[in-house]
Short mmCIF file of C-alpha atoms in Angstrom, two decimals:
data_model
loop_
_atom_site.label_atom_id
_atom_site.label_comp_id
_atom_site.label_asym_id
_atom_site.label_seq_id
_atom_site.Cartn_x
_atom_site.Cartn_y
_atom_site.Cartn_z
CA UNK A 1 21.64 -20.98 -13.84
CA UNK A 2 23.39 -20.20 -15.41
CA UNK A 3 22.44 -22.02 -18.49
CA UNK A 4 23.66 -22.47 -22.39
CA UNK A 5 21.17 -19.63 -23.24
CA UNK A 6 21.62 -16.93 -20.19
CA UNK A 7 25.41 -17.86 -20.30
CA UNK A 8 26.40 -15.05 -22.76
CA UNK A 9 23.94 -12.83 -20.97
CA UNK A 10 25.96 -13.23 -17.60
CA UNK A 11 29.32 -13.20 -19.77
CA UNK A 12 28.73 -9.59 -20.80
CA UNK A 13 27.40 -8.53 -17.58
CA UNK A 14 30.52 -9.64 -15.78
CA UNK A 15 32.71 -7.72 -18.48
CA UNK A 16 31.01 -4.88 -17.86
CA UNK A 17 30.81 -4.76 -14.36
CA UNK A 18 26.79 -4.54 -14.31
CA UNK A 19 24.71 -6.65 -11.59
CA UNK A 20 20.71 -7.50 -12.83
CA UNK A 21 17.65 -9.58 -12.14
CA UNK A 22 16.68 -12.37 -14.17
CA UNK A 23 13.31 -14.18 -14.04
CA UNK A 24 12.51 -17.65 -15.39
CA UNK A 25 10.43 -20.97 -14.85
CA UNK A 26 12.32 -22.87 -12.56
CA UNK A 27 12.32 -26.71 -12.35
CA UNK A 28 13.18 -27.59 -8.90
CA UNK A 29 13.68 -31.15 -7.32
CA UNK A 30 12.86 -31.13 -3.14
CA UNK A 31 13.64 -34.75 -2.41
CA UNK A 32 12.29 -36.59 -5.12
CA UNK A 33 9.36 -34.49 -6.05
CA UNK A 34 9.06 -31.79 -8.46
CA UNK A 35 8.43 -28.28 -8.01
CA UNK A 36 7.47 -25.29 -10.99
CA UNK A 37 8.32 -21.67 -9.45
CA UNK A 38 8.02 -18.79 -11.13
CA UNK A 39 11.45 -17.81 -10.11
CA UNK A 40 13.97 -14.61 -10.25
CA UNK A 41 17.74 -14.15 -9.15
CA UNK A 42 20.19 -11.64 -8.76
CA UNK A 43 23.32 -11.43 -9.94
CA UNK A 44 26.18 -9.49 -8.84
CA UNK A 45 28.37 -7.20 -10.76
CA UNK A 46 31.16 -10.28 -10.49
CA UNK A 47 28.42 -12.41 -12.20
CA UNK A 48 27.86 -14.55 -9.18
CA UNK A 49 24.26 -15.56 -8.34
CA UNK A 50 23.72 -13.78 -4.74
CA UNK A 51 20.03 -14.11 -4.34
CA UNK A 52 16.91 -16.34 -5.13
CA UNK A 53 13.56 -15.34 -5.06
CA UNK A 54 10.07 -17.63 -6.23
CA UNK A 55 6.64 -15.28 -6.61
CA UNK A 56 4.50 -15.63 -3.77
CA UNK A 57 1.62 -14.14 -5.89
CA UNK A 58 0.70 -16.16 -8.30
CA UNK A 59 -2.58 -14.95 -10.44
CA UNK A 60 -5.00 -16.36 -12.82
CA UNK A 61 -6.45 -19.52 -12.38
CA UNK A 62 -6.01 -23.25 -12.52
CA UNK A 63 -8.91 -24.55 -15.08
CA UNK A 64 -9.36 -23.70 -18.82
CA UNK A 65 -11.65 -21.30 -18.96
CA UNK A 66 -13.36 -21.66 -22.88
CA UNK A 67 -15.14 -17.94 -22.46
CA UNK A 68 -11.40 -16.23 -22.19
CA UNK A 69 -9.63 -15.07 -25.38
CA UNK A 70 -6.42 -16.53 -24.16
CA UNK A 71 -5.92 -17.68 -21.30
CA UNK A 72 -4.35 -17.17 -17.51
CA UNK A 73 -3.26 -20.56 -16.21
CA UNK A 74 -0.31 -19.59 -13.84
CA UNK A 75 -1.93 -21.10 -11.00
CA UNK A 76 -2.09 -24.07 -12.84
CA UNK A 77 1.79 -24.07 -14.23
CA UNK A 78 3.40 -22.65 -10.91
CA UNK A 79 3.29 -23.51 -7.05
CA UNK A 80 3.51 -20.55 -4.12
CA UNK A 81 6.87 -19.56 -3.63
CA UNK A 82 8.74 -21.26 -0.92
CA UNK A 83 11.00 -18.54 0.35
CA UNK A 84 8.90 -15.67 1.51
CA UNK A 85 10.05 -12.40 0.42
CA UNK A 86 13.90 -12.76 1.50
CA UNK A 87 16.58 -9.16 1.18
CA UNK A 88 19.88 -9.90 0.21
CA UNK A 89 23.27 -8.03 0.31
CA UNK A 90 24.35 -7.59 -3.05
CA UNK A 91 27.32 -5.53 -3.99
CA UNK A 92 26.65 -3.78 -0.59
CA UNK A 93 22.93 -2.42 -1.62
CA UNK A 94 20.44 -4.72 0.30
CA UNK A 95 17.58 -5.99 -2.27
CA UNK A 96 14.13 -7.75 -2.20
CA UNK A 97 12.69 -8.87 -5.58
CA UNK A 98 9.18 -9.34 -6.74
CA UNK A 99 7.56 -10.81 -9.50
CA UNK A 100 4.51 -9.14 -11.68
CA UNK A 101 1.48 -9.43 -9.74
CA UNK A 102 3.50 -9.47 -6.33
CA UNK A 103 4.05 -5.35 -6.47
CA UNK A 104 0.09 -4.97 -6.18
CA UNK A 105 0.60 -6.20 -2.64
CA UNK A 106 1.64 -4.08 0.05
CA UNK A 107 2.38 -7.33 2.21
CA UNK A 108 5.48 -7.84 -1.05
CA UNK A 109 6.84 -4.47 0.23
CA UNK A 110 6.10 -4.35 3.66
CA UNK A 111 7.97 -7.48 4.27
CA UNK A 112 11.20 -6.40 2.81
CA UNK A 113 10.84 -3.24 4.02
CA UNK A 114 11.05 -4.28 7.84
CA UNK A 115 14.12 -6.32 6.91
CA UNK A 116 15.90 -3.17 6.07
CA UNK A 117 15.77 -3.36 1.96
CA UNK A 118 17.05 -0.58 -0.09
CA UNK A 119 16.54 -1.58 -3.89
CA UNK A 120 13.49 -3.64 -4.48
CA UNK A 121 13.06 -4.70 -8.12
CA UNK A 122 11.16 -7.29 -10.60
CA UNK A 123 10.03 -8.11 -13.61
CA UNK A 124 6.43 -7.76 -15.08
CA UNK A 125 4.40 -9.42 -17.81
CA UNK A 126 0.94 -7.12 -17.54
CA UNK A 127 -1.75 -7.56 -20.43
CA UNK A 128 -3.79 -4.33 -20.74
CA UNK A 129 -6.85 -6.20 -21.56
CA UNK A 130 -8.11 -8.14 -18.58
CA UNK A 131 -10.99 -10.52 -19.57
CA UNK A 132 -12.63 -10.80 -16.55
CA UNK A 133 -12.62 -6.83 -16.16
CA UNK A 134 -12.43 -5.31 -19.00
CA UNK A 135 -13.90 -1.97 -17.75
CA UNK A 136 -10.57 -1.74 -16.35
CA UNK A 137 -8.69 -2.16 -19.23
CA UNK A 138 -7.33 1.88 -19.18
CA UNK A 139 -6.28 1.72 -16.06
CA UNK A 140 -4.25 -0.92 -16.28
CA UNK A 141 -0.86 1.85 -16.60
CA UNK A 142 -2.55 3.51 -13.19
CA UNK A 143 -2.55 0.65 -11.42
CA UNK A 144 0.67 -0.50 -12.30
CA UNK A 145 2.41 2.77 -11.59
CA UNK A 146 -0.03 3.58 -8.32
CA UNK A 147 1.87 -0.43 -6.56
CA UNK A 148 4.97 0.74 -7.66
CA UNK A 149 5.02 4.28 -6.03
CA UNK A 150 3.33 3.58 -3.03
CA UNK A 151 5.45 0.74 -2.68
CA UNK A 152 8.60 2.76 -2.34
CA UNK A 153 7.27 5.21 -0.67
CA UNK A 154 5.02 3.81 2.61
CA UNK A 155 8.50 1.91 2.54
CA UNK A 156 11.04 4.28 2.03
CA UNK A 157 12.72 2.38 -0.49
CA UNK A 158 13.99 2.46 -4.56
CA UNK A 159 12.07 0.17 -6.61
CA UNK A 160 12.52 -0.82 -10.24
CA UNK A 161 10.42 -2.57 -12.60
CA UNK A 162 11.21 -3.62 -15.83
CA UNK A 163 8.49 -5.24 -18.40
CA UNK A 164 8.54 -7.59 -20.58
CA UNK A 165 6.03 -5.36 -23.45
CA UNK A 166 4.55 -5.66 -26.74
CA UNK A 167 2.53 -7.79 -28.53
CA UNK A 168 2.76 -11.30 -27.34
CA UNK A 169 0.69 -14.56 -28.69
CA UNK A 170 -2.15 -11.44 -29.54
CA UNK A 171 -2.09 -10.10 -26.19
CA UNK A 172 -0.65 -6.98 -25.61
CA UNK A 173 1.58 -6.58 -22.47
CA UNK A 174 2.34 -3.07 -21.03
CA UNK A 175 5.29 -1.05 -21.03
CA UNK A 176 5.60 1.51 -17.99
CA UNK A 177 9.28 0.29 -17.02
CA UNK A 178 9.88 2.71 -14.48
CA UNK A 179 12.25 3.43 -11.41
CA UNK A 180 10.79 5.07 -8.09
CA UNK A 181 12.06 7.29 -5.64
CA UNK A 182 11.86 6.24 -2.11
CA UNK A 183 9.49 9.79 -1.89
CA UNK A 184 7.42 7.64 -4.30
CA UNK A 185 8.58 10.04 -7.52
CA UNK A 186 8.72 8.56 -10.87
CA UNK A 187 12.47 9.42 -11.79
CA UNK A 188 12.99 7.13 -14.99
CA UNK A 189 10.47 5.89 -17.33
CA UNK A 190 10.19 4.05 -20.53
CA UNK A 191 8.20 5.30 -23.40
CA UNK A 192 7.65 2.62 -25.95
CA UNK A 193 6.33 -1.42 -26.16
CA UNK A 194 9.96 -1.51 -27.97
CA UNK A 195 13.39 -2.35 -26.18
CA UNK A 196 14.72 0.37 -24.04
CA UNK A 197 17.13 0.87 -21.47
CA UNK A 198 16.22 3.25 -18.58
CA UNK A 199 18.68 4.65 -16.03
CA UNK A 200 18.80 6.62 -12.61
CA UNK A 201 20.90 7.72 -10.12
CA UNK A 202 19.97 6.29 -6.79
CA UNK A 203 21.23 7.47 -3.89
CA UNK A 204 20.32 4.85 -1.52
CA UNK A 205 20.75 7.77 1.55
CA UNK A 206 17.22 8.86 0.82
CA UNK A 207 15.66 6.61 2.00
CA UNK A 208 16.79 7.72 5.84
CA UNK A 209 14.02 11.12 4.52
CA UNK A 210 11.27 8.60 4.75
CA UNK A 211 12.42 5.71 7.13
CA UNK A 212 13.76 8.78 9.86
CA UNK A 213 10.64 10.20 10.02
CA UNK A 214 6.99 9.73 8.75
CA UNK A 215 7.91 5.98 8.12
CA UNK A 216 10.21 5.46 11.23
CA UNK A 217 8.73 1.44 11.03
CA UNK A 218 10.73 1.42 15.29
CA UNK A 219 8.64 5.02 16.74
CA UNK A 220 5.28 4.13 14.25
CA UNK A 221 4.56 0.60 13.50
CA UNK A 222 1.90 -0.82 15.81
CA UNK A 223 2.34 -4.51 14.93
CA UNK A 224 -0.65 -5.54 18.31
CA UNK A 225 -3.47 -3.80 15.88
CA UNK A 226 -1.66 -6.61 12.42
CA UNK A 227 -2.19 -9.41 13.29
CA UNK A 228 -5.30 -10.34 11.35
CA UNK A 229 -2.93 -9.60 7.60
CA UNK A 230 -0.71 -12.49 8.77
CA UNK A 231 -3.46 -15.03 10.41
CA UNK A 232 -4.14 -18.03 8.33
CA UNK B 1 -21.20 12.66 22.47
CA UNK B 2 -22.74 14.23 21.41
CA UNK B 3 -21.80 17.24 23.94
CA UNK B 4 -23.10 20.70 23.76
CA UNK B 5 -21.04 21.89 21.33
CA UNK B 6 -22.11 19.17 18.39
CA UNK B 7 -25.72 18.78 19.74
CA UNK B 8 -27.05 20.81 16.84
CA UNK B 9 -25.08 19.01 14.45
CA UNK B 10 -26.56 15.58 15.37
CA UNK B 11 -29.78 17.16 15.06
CA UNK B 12 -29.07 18.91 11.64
CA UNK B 13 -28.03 15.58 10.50
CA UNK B 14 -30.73 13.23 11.96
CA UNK B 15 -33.33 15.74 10.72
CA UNK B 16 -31.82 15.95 6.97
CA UNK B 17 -31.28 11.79 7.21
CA UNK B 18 -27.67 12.24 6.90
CA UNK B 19 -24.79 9.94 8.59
CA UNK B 20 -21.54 11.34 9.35
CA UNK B 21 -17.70 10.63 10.58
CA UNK B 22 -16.62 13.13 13.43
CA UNK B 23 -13.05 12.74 14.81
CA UNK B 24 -12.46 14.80 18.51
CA UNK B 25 -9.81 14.59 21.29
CA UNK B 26 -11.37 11.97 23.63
CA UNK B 27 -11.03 11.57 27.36
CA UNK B 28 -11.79 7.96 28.49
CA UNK B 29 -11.20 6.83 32.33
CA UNK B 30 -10.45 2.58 32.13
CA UNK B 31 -11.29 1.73 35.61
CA UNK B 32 -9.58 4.70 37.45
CA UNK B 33 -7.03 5.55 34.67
CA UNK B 34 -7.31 8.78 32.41
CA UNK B 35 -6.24 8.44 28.54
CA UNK B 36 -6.50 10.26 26.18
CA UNK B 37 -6.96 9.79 22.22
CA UNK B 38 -7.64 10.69 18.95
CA UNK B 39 -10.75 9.64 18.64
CA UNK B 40 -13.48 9.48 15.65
CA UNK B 41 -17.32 8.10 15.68
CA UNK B 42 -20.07 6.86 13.16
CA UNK B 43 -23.13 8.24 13.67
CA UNK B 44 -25.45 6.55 11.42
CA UNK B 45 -28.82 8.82 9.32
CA UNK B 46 -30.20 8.18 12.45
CA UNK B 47 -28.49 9.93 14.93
CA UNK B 48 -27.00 6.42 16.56
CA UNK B 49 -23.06 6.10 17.20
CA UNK B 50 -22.84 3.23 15.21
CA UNK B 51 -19.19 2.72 15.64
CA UNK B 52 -15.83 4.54 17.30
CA UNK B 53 -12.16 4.03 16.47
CA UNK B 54 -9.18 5.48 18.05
CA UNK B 55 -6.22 6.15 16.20
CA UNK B 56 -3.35 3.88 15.52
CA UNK B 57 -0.73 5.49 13.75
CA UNK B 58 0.00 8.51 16.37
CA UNK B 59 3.11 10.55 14.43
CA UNK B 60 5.27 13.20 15.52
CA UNK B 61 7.23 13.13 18.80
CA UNK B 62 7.04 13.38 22.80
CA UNK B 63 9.50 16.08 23.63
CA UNK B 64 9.50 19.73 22.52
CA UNK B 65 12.35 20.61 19.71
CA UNK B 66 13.04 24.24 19.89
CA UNK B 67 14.33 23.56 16.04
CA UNK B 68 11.14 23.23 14.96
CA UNK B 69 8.87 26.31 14.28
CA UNK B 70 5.95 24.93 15.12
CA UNK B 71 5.74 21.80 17.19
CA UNK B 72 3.89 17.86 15.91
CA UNK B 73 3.44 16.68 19.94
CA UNK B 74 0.78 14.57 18.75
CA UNK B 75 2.94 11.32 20.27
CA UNK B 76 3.03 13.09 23.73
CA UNK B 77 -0.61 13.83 23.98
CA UNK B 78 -2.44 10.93 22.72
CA UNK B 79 -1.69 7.40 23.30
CA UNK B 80 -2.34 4.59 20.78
CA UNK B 81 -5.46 3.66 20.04
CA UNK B 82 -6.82 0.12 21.91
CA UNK B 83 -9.98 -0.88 19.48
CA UNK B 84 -7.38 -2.07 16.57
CA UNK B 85 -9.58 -1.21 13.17
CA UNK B 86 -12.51 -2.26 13.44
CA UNK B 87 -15.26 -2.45 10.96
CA UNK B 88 -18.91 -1.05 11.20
CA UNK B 89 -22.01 -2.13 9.91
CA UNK B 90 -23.95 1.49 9.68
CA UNK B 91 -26.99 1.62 7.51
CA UNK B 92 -26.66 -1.39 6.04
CA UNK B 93 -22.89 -0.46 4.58
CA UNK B 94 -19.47 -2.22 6.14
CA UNK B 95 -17.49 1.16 6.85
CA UNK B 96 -13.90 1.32 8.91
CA UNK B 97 -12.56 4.47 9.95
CA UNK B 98 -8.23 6.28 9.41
CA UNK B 99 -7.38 8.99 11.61
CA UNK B 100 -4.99 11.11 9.18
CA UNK B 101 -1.75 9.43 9.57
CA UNK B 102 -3.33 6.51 9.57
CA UNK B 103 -3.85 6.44 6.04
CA UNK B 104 -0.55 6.43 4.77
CA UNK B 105 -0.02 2.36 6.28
CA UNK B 106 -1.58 -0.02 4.35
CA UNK B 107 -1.35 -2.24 7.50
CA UNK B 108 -4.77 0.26 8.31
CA UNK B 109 -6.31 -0.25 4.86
CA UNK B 110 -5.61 -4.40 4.73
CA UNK B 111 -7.36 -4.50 8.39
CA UNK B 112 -10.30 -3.19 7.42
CA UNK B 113 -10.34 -4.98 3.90
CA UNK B 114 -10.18 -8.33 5.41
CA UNK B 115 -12.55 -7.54 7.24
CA UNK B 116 -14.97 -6.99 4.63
CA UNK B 117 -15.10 -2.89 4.36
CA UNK B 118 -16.78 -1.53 2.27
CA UNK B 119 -16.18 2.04 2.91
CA UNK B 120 -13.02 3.51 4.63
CA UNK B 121 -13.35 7.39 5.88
CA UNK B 122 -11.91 9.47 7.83
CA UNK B 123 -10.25 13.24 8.37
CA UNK B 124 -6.68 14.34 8.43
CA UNK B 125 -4.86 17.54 9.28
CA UNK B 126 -1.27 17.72 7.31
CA UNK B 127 0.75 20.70 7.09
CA UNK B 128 2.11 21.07 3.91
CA UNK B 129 5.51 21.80 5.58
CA UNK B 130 7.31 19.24 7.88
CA UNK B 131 10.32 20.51 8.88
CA UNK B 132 12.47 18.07 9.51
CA UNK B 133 12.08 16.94 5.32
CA UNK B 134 11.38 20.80 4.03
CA UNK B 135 12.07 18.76 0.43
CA UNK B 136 9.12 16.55 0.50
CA UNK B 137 6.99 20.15 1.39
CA UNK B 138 6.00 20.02 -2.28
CA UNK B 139 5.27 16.24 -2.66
CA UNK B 140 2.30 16.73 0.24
CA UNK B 141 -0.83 16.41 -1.84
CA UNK B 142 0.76 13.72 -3.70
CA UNK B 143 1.54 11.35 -0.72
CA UNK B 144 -1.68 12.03 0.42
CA UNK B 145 -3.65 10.92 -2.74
CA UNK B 146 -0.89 7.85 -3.19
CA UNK B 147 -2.16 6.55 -0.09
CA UNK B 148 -6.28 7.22 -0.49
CA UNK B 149 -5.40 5.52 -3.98
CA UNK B 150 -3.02 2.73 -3.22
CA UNK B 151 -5.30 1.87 0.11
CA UNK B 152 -8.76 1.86 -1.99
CA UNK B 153 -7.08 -0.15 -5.17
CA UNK B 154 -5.69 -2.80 -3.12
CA UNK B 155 -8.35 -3.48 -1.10
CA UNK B 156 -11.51 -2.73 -3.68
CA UNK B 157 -12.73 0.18 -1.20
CA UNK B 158 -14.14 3.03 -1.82
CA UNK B 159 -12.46 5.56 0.19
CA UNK B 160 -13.20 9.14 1.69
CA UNK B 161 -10.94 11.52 3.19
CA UNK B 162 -12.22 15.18 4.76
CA UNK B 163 -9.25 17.37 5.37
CA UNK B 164 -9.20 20.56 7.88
CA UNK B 165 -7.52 22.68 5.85
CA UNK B 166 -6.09 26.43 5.27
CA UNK B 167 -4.13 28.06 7.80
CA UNK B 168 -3.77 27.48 11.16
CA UNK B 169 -1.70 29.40 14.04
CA UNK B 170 0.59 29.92 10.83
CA UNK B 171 0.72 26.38 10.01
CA UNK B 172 -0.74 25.56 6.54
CA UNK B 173 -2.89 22.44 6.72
CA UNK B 174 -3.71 20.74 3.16
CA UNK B 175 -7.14 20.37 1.62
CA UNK B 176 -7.54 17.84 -1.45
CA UNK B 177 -10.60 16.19 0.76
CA UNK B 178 -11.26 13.39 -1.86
CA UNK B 179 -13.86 10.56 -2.73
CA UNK B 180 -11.78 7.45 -4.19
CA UNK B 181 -13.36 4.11 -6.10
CA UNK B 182 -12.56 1.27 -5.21
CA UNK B 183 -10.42 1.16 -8.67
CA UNK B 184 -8.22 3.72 -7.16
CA UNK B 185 -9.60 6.49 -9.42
CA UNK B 186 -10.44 10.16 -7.38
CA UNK B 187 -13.77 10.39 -8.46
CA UNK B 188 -14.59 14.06 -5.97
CA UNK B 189 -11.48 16.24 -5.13
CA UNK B 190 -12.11 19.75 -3.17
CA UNK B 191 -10.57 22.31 -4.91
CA UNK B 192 -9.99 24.96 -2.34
CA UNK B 193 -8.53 25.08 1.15
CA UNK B 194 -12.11 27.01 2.73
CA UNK B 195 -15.36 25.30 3.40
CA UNK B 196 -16.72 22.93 0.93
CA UNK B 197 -18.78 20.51 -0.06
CA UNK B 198 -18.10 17.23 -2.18
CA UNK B 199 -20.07 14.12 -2.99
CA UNK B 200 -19.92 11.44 -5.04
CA UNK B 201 -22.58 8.17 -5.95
CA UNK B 202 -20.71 5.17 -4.34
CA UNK B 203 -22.11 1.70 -5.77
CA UNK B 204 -21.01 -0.41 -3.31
CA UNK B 205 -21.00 -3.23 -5.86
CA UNK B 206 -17.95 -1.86 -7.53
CA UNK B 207 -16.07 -3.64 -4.89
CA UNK B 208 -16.65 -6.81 -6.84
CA UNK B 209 -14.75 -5.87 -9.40
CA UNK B 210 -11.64 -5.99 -7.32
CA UNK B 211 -12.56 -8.48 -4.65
CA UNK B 212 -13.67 -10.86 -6.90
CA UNK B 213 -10.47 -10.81 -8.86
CA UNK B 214 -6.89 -9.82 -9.10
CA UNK B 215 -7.30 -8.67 -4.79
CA UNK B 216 -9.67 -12.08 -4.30
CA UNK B 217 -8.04 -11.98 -0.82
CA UNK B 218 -9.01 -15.95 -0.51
CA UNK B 219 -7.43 -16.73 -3.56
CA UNK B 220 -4.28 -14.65 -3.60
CA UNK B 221 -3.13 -14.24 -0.35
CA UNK B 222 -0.41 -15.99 1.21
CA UNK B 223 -0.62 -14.93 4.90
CA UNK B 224 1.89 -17.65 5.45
CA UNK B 225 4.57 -14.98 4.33
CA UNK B 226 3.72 -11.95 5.94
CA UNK B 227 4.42 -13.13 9.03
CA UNK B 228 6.79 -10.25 9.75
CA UNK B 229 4.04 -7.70 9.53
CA UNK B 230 2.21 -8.81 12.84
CA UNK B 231 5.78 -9.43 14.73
CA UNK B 232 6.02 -7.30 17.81
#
């Protein structure tokens, strides 16, 4: 990265000042074997690449499965992510990434929150019919929006999601780009499956109204009673 | 317990077949020691204790602040709980037990889920004014419900919360006692702050639909990352 087709993409960003997240399939050589991540970076405003992040989460399943109307091989396509969930300084805001299925976990959040994250942000590709569960199907925007905001808030930080929506291959993928309040407030939201930019103001100083007090992670936290989430 | 002052309610309860969560401020000498904590029992349609947990998350501070107008000493009186979260097996259902705060970590929630809950309950006094964050006053039900939601959702729960609400030596304590599926939807919500009853039919099987799933916790979770979490 960048390559021939995100080069014009990080051309215009650096003209414009504007820093963003950018997720893609990543090919990566350790040694001589090689490695499929589903992969995201950020970019600062001076189009350098200042962070690296590969999903941890990674749904679906590994085997055709005939009875699906399309099906949900990323286990199949992508390893685990090899990085944890790392925080990075960029342009002076400190941000942690997910990817999709990642922001359903608090452990995503959690993780970034203790090291000190501000902005945590991601990209999300979410059909609204799940085959398995289909009786689920209208909650799909719920569940989406119910990670996000308690995300940010039980962490005190501003998180941003952006989706990739519409009708894809017959499947349609939700909308629901949204930015979050670290009080866990929706405060922008898109409205259509169609393109659409969404903006905020984020004052990063809010989150001291959450990480002062109810969430003070130093006077709360009780990491002796945890130790069973992280246990192999 | 029970003590004089909830004999007749174990014998109410035994006599109508009815179990019940009871939280109380408990005294408990460990060898010649005194502690205190904030304390809460199972007693199963029986009339057994099937199962005690002390609380965890203790908020609020140690030291009187004159700024305040009324005081959250909570931290001074109680210590932290010793039993961690620990899961019950009463009348044939898995249940695990919050203590009010405690439902706003989902370090609580992810405890109990790994360990197999199937029910998590408990009680909760909130003012709906903290004053140290008078701007969050009106975002109180809301952070409440974002936790019962986020905490059942992510762990396929179903989830119960009984508030003590209305006023209190002129502190206003929420109500919004709730019943939550383990889809995260509220599916019993009190609609007063005075005495009241709500109930809902839990299927316990509903879990599945979760657990089985997008949270299959042996599928999908990478404890090798959330390391972090359990670091003292």
């Amino acid at each position: 990265m960048p390559n021939a087709a995100t080069k014009p993409l990080f051309k215009i960003a650096t003209e414009l000042g504007v820093g963003f997240c950018l997720g893609y399939a990543e090919i990566s050589f350790e040694g001589n074997v090689k490695h499929r991540y589903n992969t995201s970076i950020l970019v600062d405003r001076a189009g350098k690449i200042a962070g690296k992040y590969r999903k941890v989460h990674v749904p679906g399943h590994r085997e055709h499965e005939p009875e699906r109307p399309f099906q949900h091989l990323e286990k199949r396509y992508f390893e685990t992510g090899n990085l944890g969930f790392p925080v990075y300084q960029v342009d002076d805001v400190a941000v942690g990434m997910f990817i999709c299925n990642d922001r359903r976990w608090p452990e995503t959040w959690r993780v970034m929150g203790i090291r000190g994250a501000q902005l945590i942000c991601g990209g999300f590709n979410t059909p609204t019919h799940s085959p398995p569960v289909p009786q689920h199907d209208h909650l799909t925007s719920f569940h989406h929006l119910l990670s996000m905001q308690a995300g940010a808030y039980q962490n005190g930080v501003w998180a941003a999601a952006a989706a990739k929506a519409g009708m894809e291959e017959g499947s349609m993928l939700l909308g629901y780009s949204c930015i979050v309040a670290p009080t866990g407030e929706i405060v922008a939201l898109s409205s259509t499956v169609g393109d659409e930019v969404i903006t905020a103001v984020c004052d990063l100083d809010r989150s001291s109204e959450l990480r002062d007090h109810i969430f003070n992670f130093k006077m709360h936290r009780q990491p002796q009673h945890y130790g069973l989430i992280a246990q192999m």
